[in-house]
Coordinates of C-alpha atoms in Angstrom, one line a residue:
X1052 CA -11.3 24.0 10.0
X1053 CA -9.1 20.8 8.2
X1054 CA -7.2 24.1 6.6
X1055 CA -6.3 24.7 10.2
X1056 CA -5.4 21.5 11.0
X1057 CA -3.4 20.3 7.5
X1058 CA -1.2 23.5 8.3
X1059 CA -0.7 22.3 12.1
X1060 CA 0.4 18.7 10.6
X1061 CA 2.6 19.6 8.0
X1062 CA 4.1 22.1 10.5
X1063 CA 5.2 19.2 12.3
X1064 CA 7.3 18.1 9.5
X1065 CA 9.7 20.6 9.9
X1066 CA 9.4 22.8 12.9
X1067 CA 8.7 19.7 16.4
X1068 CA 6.6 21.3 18.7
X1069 CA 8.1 23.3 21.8
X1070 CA 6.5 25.5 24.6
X1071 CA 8.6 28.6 23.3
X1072 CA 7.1 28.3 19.8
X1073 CA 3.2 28.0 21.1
X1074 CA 4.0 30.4 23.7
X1075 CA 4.5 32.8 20.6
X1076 CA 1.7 31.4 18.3
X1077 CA -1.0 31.8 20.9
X1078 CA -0.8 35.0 22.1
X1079 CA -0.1 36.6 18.6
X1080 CA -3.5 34.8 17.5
X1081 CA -5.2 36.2 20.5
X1082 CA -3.9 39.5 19.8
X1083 CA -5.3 39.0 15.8
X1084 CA -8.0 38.3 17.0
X1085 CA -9.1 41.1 19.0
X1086 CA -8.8 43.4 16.1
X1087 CA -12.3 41.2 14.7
X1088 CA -16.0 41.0 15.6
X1089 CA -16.7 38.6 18.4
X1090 CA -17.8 35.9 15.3
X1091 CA -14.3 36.0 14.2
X1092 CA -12.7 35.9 17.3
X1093 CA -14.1 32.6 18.0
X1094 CA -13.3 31.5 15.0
X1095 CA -10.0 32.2 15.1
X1096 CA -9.3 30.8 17.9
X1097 CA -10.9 28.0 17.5
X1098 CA -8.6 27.5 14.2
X1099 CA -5.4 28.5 16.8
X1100 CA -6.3 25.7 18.9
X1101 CA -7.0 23.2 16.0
X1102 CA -3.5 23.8 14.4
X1103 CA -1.8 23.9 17.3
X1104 CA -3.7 20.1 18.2
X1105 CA -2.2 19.1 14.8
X1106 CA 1.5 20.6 15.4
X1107 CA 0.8 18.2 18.7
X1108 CA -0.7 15.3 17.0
X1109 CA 1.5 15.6 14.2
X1110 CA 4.7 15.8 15.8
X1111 CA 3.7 12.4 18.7
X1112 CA 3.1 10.5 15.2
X1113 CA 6.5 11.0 13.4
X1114 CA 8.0 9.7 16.9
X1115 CA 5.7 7.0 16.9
X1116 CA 6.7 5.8 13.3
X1117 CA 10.5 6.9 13.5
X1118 CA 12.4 3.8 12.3
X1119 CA 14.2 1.9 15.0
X1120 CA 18.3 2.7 15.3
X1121 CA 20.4 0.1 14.0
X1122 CA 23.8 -1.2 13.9
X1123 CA 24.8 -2.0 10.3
X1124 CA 26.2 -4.4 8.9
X1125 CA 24.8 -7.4 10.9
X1126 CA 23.5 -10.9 10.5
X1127 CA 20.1 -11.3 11.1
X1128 CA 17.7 -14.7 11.7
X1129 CA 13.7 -15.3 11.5
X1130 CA 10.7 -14.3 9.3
X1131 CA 9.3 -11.6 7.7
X1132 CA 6.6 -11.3 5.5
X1133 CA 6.6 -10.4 1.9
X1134 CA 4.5 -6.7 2.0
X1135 CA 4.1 -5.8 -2.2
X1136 CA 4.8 -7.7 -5.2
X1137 CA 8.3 -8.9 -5.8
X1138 CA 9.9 -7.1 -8.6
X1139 CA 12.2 -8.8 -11.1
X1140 CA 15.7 -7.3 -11.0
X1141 CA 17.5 -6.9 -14.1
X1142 CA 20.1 -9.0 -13.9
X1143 CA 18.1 -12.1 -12.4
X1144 CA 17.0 -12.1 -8.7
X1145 CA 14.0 -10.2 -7.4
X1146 CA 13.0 -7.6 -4.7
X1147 CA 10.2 -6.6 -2.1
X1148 CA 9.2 -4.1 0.5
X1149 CA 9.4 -6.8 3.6
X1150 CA 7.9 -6.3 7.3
X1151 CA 9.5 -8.0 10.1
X1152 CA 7.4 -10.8 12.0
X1153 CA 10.5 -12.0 14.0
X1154 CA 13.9 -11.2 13.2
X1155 CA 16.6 -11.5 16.0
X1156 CA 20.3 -9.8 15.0
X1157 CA 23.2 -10.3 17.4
X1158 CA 22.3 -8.7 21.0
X1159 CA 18.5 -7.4 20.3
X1160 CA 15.0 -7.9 18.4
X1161 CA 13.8 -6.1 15.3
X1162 CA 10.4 -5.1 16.8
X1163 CA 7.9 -5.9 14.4
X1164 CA 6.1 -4.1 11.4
X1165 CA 10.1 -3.0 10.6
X1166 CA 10.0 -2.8 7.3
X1167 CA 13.5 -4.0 5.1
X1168 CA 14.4 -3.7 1.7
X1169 CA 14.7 -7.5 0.4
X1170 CA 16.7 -8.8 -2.0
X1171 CA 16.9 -12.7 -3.5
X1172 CA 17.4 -14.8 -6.0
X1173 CA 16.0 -17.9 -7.7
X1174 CA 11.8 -18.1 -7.9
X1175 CA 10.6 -14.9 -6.8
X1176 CA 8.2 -15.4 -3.3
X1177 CA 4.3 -14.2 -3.6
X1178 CA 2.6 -11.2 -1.7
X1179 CA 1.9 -12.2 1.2
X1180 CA 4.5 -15.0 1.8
X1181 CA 6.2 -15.8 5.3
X1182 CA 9.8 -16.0 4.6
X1183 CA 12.3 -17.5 6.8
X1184 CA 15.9 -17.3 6.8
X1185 CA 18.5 -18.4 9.0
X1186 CA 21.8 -16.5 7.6
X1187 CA 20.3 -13.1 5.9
X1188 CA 22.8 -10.0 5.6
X1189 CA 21.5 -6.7 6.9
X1190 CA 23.1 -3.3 5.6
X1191 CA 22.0 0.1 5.3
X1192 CA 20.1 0.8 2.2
X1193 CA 21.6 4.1 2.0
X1194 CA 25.0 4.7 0.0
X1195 CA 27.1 7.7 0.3
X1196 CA 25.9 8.1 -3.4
X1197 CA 22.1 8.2 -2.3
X1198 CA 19.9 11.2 -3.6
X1199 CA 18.2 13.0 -0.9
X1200 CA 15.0 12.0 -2.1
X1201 CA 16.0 8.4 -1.8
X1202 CA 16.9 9.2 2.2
X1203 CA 13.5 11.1 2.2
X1204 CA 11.3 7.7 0.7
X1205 CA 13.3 5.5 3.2
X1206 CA 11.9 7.5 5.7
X1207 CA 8.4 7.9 4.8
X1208 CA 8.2 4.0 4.1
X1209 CA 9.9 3.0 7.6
X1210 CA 12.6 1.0 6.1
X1211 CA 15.1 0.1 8.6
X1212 CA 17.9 -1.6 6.4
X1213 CA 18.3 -4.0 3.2
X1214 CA 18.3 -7.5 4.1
X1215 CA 20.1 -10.5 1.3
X1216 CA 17.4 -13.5 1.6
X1217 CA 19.1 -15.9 -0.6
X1218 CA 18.1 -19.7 0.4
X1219 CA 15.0 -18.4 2.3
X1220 CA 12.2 -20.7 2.4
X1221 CA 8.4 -20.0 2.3
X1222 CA 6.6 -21.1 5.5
X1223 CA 3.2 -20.0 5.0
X1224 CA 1.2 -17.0 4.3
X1225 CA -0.4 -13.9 6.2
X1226 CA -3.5 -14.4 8.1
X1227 CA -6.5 -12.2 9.0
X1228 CA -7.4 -9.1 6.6
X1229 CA -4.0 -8.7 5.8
X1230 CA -4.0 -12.2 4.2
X1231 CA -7.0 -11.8 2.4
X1232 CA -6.1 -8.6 1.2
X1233 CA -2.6 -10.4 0.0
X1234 CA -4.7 -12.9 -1.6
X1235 CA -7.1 -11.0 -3.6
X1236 CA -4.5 -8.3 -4.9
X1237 CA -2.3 -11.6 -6.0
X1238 CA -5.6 -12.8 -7.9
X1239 CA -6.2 -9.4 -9.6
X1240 CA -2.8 -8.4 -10.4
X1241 CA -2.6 -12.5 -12.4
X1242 CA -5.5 -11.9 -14.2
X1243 CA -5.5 -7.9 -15.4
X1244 CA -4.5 -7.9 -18.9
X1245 CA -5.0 -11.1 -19.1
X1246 CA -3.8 -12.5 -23.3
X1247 CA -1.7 -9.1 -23.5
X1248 CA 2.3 -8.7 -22.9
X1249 CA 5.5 -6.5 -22.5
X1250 CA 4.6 -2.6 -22.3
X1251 CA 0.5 -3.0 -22.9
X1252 CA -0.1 -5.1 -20.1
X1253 CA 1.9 -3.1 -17.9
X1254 CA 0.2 -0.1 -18.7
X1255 CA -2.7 -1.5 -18.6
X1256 CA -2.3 -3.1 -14.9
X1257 CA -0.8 0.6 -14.1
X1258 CA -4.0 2.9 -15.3
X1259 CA -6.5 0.0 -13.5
X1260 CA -4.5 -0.9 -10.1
X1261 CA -1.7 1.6 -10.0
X1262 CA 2.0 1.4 -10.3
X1263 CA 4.7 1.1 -13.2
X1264 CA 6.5 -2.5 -12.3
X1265 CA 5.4 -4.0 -15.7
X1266 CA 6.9 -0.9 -17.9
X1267 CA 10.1 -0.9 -19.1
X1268 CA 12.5 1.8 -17.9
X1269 CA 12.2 3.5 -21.2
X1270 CA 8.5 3.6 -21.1
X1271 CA 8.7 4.6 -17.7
X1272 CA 10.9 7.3 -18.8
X1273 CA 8.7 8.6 -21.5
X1274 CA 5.6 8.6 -19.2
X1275 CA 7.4 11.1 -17.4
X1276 CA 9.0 13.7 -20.4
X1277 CA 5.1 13.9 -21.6
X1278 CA 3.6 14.3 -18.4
X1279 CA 1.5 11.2 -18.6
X1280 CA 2.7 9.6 -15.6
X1281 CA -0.4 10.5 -13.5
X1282 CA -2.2 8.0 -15.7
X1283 CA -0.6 5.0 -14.0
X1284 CA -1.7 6.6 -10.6
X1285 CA -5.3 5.7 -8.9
X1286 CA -7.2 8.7 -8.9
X1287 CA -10.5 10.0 -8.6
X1288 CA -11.3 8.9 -12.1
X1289 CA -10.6 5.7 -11.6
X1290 CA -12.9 5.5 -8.3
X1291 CA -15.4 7.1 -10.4
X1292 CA -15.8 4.7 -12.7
X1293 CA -15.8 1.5 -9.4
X1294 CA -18.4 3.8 -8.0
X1295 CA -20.9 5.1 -10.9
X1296 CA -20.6 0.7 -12.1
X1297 CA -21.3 -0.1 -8.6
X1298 CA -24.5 2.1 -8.2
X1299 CA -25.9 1.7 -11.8
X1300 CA -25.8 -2.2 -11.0
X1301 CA -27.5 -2.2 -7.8
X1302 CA -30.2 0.4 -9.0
X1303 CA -30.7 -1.9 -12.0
X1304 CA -31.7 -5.0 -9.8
X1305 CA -34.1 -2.7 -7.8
X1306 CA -31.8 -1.4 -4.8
X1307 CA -32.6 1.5 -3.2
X1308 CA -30.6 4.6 -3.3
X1309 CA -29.1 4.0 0.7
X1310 CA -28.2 0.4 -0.3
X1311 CA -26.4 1.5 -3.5
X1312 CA -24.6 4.4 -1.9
X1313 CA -23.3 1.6 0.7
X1314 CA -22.5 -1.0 -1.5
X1315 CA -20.4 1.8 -3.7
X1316 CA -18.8 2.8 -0.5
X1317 CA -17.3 -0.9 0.4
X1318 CA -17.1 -1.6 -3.6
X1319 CA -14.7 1.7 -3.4
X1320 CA -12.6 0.2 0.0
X1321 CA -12.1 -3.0 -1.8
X1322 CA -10.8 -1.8 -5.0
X1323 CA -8.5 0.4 -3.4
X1324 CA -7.2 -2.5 -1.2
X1325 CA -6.1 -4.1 -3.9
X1326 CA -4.4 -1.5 -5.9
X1327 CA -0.9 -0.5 -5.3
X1328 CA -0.4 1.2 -2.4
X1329 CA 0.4 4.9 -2.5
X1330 CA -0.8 8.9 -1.9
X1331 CA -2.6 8.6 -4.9
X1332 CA -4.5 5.6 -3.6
X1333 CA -5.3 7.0 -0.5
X1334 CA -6.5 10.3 -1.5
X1335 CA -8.8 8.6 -3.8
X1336 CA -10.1 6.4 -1.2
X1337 CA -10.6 9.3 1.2
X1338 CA -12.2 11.1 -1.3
X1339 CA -14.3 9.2 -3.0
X1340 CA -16.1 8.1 0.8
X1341 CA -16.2 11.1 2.2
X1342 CA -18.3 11.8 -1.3
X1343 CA -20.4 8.6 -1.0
X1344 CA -21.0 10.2 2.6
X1345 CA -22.1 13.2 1.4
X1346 CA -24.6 11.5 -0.8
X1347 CA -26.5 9.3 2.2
X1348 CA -26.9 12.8 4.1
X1349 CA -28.1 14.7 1.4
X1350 CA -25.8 17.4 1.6
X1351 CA -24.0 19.5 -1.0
X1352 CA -20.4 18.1 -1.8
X1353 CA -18.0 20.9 -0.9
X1354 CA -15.5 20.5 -3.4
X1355 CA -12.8 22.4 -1.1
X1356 CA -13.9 21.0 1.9
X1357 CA -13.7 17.8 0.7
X1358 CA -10.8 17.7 -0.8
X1359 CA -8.9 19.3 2.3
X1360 CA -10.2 16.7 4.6
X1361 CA -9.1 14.3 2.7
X1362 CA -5.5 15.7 2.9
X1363 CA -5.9 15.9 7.1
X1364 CA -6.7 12.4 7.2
X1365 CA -3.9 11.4 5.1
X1366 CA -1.9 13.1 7.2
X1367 CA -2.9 12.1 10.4
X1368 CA -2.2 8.7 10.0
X1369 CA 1.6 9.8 8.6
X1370 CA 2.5 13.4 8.2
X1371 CA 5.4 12.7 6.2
X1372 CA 3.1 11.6 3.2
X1373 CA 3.1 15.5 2.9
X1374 CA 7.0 15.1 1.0
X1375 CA 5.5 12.1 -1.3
X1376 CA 5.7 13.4 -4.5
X1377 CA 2.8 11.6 -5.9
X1378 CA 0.4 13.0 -2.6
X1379 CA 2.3 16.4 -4.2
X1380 CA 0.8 16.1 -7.6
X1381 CA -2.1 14.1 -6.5
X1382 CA -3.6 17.6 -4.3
X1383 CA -1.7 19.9 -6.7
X1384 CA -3.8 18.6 -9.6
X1385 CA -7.3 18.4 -8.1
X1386 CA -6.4 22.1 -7.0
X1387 CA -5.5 23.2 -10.2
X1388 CA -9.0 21.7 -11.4
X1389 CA -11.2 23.2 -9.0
X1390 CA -9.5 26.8 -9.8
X1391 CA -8.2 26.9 -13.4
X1392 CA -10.2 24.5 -15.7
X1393 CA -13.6 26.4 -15.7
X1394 CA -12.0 29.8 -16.8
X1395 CA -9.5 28.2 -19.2
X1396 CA -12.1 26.1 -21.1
X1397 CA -14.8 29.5 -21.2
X1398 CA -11.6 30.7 -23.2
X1399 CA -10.5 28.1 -25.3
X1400 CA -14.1 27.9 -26.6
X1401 CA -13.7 31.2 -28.6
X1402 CA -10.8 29.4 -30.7
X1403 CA -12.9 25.4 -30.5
X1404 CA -15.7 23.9 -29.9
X1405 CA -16.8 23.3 -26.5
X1406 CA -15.9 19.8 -26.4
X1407 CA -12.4 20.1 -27.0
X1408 CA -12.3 23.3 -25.0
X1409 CA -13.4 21.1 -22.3
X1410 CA -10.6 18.7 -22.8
X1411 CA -8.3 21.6 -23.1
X1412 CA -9.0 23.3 -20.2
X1413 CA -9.0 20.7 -17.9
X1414 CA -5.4 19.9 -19.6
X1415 CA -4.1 23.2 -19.1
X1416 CA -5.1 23.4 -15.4
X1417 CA -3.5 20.0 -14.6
X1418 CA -0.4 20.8 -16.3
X1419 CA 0.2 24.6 -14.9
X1420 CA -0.8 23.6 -11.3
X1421 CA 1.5 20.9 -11.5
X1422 CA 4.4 22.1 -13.1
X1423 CA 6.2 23.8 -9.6
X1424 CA 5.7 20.4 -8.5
X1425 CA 7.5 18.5 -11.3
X1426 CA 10.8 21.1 -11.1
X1427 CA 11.2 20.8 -7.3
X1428 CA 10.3 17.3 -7.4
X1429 CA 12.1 15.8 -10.7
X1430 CA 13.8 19.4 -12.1
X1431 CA 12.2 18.8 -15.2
X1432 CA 9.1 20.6 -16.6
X1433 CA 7.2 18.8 -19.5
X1434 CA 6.9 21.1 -22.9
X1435 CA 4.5 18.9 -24.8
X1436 CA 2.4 17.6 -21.8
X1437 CA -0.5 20.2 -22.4
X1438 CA -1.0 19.1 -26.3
X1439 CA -0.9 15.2 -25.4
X1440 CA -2.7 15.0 -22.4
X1441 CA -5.3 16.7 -24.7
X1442 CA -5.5 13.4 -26.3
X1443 CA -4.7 11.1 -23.6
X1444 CA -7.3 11.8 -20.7
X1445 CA -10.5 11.5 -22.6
X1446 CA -8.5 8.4 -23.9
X1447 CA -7.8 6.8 -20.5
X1448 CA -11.4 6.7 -18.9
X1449 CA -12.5 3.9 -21.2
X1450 CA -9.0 2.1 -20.9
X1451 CA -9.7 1.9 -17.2
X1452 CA -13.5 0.6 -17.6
X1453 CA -12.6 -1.7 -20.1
X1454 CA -9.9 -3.0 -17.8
X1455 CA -11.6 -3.1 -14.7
X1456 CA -14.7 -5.3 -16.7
X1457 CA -11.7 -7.5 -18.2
X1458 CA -10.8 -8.4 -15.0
X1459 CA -14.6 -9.1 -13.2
X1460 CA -15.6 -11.1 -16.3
X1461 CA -12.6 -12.9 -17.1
X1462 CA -13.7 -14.9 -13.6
X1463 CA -17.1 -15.3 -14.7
X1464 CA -17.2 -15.8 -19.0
X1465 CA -13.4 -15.7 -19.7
X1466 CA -13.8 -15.3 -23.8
X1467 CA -15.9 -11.4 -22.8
X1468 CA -13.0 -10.8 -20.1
X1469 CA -10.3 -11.3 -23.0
X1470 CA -12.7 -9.4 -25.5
X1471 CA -13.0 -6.2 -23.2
X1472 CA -8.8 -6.8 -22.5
X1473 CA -8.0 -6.7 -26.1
X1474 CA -10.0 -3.9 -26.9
X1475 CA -8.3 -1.6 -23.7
X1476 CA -5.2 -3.4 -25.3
X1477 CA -5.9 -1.4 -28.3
X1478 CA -6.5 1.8 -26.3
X1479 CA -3.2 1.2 -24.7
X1480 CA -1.3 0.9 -27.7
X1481 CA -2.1 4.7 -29.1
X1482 CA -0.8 5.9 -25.4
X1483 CA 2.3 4.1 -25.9
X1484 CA 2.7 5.5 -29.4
X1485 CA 2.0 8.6 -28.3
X1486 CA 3.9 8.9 -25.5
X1487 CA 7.4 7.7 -27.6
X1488 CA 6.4 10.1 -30.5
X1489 CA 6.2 12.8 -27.6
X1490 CA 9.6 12.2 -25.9
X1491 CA 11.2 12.2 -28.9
X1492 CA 10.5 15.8 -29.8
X1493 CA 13.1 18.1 -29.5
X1494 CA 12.4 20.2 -26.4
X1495 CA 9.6 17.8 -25.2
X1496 CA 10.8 18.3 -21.5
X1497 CA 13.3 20.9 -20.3
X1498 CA 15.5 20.9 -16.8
X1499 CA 15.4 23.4 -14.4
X1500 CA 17.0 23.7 -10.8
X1501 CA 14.9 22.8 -8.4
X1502 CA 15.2 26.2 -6.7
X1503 CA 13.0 26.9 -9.6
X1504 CA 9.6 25.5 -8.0
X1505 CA 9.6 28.7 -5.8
X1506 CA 8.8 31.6 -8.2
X1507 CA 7.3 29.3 -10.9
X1508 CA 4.9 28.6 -7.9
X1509 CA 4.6 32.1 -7.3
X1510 CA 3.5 32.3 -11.2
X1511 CA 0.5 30.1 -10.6
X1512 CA -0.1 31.7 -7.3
X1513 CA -0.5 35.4 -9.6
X1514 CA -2.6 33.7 -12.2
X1515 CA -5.4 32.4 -9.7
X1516 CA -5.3 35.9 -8.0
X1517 CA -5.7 37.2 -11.5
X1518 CA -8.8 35.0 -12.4
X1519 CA -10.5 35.0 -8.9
X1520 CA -9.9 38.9 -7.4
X1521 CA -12.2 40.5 -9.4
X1522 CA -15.1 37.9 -8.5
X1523 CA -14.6 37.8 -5.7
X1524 CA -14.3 41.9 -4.8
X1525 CA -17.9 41.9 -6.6
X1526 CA -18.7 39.1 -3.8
X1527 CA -17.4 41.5 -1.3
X1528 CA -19.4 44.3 -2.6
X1529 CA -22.8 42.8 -2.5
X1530 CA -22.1 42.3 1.3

């Protein structure tokens, strides 16, 4: 049933909701339906009704989160609230993701949780910090020259405009959770990769919290040719590791299973509210409850199931995560897991040892069930990105444990915290390396149009059929 429901939210997306259009849906459902056992005709009406609940649902929440209309340019007065970690510009001056806590423009009132663009110079202001202004500038933050999938982000983030904050002063900071939250990702962020600098620490702040502020442009770049960008996304790896420390400590101290489940679970909502906000983040989140939940019932972990209610609870909350690029990848790759890496590695062990047919399989899956994602996304397909992720993924679980310990015992016995940071340092250092050596190849990425997603998707469609139709006619013959 979440299939039903995913495909009546992202339905939404494109095609709002009208009598017309369920007056057709239903009664071709019904008229499916008939053609079935009684089982199945319940079943599929009960998915009809689901969908069409999430076409309804769907549709009622990009209203809700539509940004308001404004008239642009204008001057603009009050406070807002500082809503990620300034970045520095590169020419001086800083910028943020603000939200609106009272701002008043000629004639009306921004209503708040707007979110801006800001802009500033001088000291840049912490997360979290109430910001007021007397004479800010307010302008669109679209250009004529503006990609579509610039237009596209605007709109999934809610930003309204671009505001100019220069001679703002700090107030005081967010209450409540929100403030806490502010206050404990501030703490994190200062004190991951704590004694390292330039590309190491940002890489290594990226793999363990998320996000790709402290990597130069050029890195950043690289990252991308040698499909290795997903490393700097949290992912189910990463809540892995919070998770399997979080229950191996409390089982050592004589917790019970329930009580180390539990404490997993809120070790797992923490962690992710201090990471960088994103799909990535929230899929991990999602998933890695919902499995903590499977565990206190005692029921089997359906890897499908899981994973697809995790998408429909994304996507209830904002059904336009669905044309994030990282929520793209972020599914696209967990697929590709769950249907490629098993049959690929049963291969690759007739040319390697099971180890590293391991490693390659789960390499090769990524990388093919990503790649119509990459083209219609970013028109560029990776070349080399099977033969280094080889190398990188087994790399990058360590990296992130050795971060993540860096961090909790650099507040406890600093000289360890800097000990495990140096060593993930290290770790760090041969991704960098190989990441540069990879973009430099000749050929290591090639562009394509993006009308090129389409049948290259239609490729990876015909190579599951390939593996799974055979099994699953022998399934179809025992019945």
């Amino acid at each position: 049933m979440p299939t039903a429901l995913v495909v009546g939210l992202i339905t939404s997306v494109w095609v709002p909701p009208s009598l017309t259009a369920m007056g057709v849906v239903c009664p071709a459902a019904v008229v499916a339906a008939t053609r079935f056992g009684p089982a199945a005709t319940r079943v599929m009406v009960i998915a009809v009704v689901i969908a069409l609940a999430g076409w309804a649902w769907g549709a009622a929440r990009i209203e809700a989160t539509a940004t308001p209309p404004m008239v642009l340019p204008a001057r603009a007065a009050g406070v807002v609230s500082i809503d990620d970690a300034p970045r520095r510009g590169r020419f001086g001056g800083w910028s943020a993701r603000a939200r609106v806590e009272r701002v008043v423009v000629p004639g009306a009132r921004l209503p708040s949780g707007t979110r801006l663009l800001a802009d500033g110079n001088g000291s840049p202001p912490r997360r979290g910090d109430l910001l007021r202004f007397d004479t800010g500038q307010l302008r669109s933050a679209i250009t004529p020259d503006s990609p579509p999938w610039w237009r596209d982000y605007l709109e999934r983030q809610r930003v309204a405009a671009r505001i100019r904050l220069d001679g703002a002063q700090v107030v005081g900071t967010r209450g409540g959770l929100t403030g806490v939250r502010d206050r404990l990702s501030t703490w994190v962020q200062s004190h991951a990769a704590g004694g390292l600098e330039g590309d190491r620490a940002g890489l290594i702040r990226g793999m363990a919290f998320g996000g790709t502020d402290g990597l130069r442009d050029d890195t950043d770049e690289d990252f991308r040719t040698t499909g290795l960008a997903h490393l700097v996304a949290v992912s189910g790896q990463n809540i892995a590791v919070v998770a399997t420390a979080v229950i191996a400590l409390m089982r050592a101290v004589g917790a019970r299973r329930r009580g180390a489940l539990v404490a997993a679970a809120i070790c797992i909502v923490v962690y992710c509210a201090v990471c960088e906000g994103g799909a990535s983040v929230g899929r991990a989140a999602v998933a890695g409850i919902l499995g903590v939940v499977a565990e206190l019932r005692s029921s089997p972990r359906e890897r499908w199931y899981l994973l697809l209610t995790g998408l429909a609870i994304l996507l209830c909350i904002q059904p336009r995560a669905i044309g994030d690029p990282g929520l793209q990848l972020s599914f696209s790759a967990v697929a590709g897991l769950f249907v490629f890496s098993g049959t690929f590695s049963r291969y690759a062990e007739g040319w390697v040892g099971t180890r590293l047919a391991s490693l390659a399989g789960l390499a090769a899956a990524a990388s093919l069930s990503t790649a119509p994602v990459l083209v219609w996304n970013f028109g560029t397909l990776s070349i080399v990105g099977l033969v280094v992720n080889i190398v990188a993924v087994p790399l990058a679980a360590p990296i992130v444990v050795l971060a993540l310990v860096g961090v909790v015992l650099g507040a406890v016995v600093p000289p360890i915290g800097l000990l495990a940071t140096a060593i993930a340092g290290l770790g760090a250092q041969v991704l960098l390396v190989i990441a540069h050596a990879g973009a430099a190849l000749p050929g290591a990425a090639v562009s394509l149009p993006s009308e090129a997603a389409l049948p290259l998707g239609l490729v990876v469609l015909g190579i599951a059929a390939a593996i799974h139709w055979p099994a699953a006619r022998r399934q179809v013959g025992r019945h």
